[in-house]
Amino acid sequence: MISILKENAEIILPENGLEEKLRQTGIENRKLIIKLGFDPTAPDLHLGHAVVLRKLKQFQDLGHQVVIVVGSFTARIGDPTGKNKARKPLTAAEVQHHGETYISQLSKIIDIEKAEIVSNSDWLEKLPASDIIQLMSHVTVAQLLQRKDFSKRFAEKTPISIHELMYPVLQGFDSVQTGCDIEIGGTDQLFNCTMGRQLQESHGKPPQTVLCMPLLRGIDGKEKMSKSLNNTIGLTDEPHEMFGKIMSVPDTLISEYIDLATDFLPEEKELLKKKMESGENPMLIKKQIAGNVVRQYHSAGSAEKARQFFVRQFQNKNFEEKVFQQVDIRLLPHHQFRMTIADLCHELKKTESKSFIRRLIQNNGVTVDTVRKTDPAEEIELVRGLKITIGKRGFFEICH
């Protein structure tokens, strides 16, 4: 059991903390309380979030109690982790909407019915000023400045607001309230999780063990998966979109995706890695990864259809046999006029930023009727039957 729970974990603090918590709860004849906290700052979860959620599921499958803390209060502050400036605070309405969306998506991985879901606004909003001051007295400024993002901004004389310094303390107080034995998060949450450990001790409670999972890199192959970087594979992506995104992941990340994104058995994972080392075509291995991931979040049938779609769309060189999404010209703005390539592409791929679209065009990523277009400002006439490809997975045809 220990080996399963430790699988892929990058940091366990203290090192023997997991064994000790299991031993202690065995003596007390109770299950572990496992906490996962998240701020609903965006409406969609992705495979990066799933790395932590799948670890949470392992604990749940073994009968332990999972507590999901929705950061309905802390999301309105904004977690400064990894940022070189303050996050824009969210409104209560935005937080509520994102939180409801998150919960529905969590059910793709964990059993929501067996999880306890709480909101940290239930206790943080009720704290009087005197209690907040008392809470802050347990933490020193020197401790807070040990955080890399804070120390970097301080050294660069970049402003750090007081509310940002309060964030990890308030999040740590969630652990006091839930009385959790273990808190799970990504490695970028190590400081916040250890703050919970410290505050539990200062409140006379046993300190939680911290278990941090690696950060899955996005389809760009460089940065951690993040909505703001347009490099995510969403848990709610359509099967063919999910399959295609995984196929676009750089070959250098194959082992990482085998370990962190698939639910293959350990021996199956090792076999795939050995095939990579022996020189097997990386595309064949990525197809197995993509099929596994689509099956997890959709179905085996969806995975097979997505594989067939990928072969037809991206390996079949016959342009006319590809499947194009039909776009009614009447739904486009100013449909009776000509549009620039950039404006048209942005209308067709609204999830992408305008700057991303411009770069894509300039880097030969867009064709109109098989002709490469590299000038974002070029105007084209919108006529029936016009076929536009945007990037590797965007196929559109104008109709009316």
PDB file of C-alpha atoms in Angstrom, residues 2 6 85 94-95 133 145 158 187 210-211 225 241-242 278 322 334 364 383 391:
ATOM      1  CA  ILE A   2       2.789   2.424   0.902  1.00  0.00           C
ATOM      2  CA  LYS A   6       4.299   7.018  -2.772  1.00  0.00           C
ATOM      3  CA  LYS A  85       3.053  40.513  -9.767  1.00  0.00           C
ATOM      4  CA  GLU A  94     -16.835  34.392 -10.614  1.00  0.00           C
ATOM      5  CA  VAL A  95     -15.570  32.237  -7.777  1.00  0.00           C
ATOM      6  CA  ILE A 133      -3.999  39.452  13.817  1.00  0.00           C
ATOM      7  CA  LEU A 145      10.151  35.984   2.297  1.00  0.00           C
ATOM      8  CA  THR A 158       8.683  44.736  -7.242  1.00  0.00           C
ATOM      9  CA  THR A 187       5.348  20.978  -5.938  1.00  0.00           C
ATOM     10  CA  VAL A 210       2.792  17.134   2.993  1.00  0.00           C
ATOM     11  CA  LEU A 211       2.756  15.128  -0.240  1.00  0.00           C
ATOM     12  CA  MET A 225       0.441  23.002 -17.853  1.00  0.00           C
ATOM     13  CA  GLU A 241      -9.224  17.184 -29.403  1.00  0.00           C
ATOM     14  CA  MET A 242      -7.735  15.466 -26.368  1.00  0.00           C
ATOM     15  CA  SER A 278      14.948   0.655 -28.011  1.00  0.00           C
ATOM     16  CA  LYS A 322     -10.322  15.453 -44.124  1.00  0.00           C
ATOM     17  CA  HIS A 334     -19.710  41.532 -40.700  1.00  0.00           C
ATOM     18  CA  ASN A 364       3.009  29.356 -41.446  1.00  0.00           C
ATOM     19  CA  VAL A 383     -17.460  32.635 -49.668  1.00  0.00           C
ATOM     20  CA  GLY A 391      -2.664  25.057 -36.535  1.00  0.00           C
TER      21      GLY A 391
END
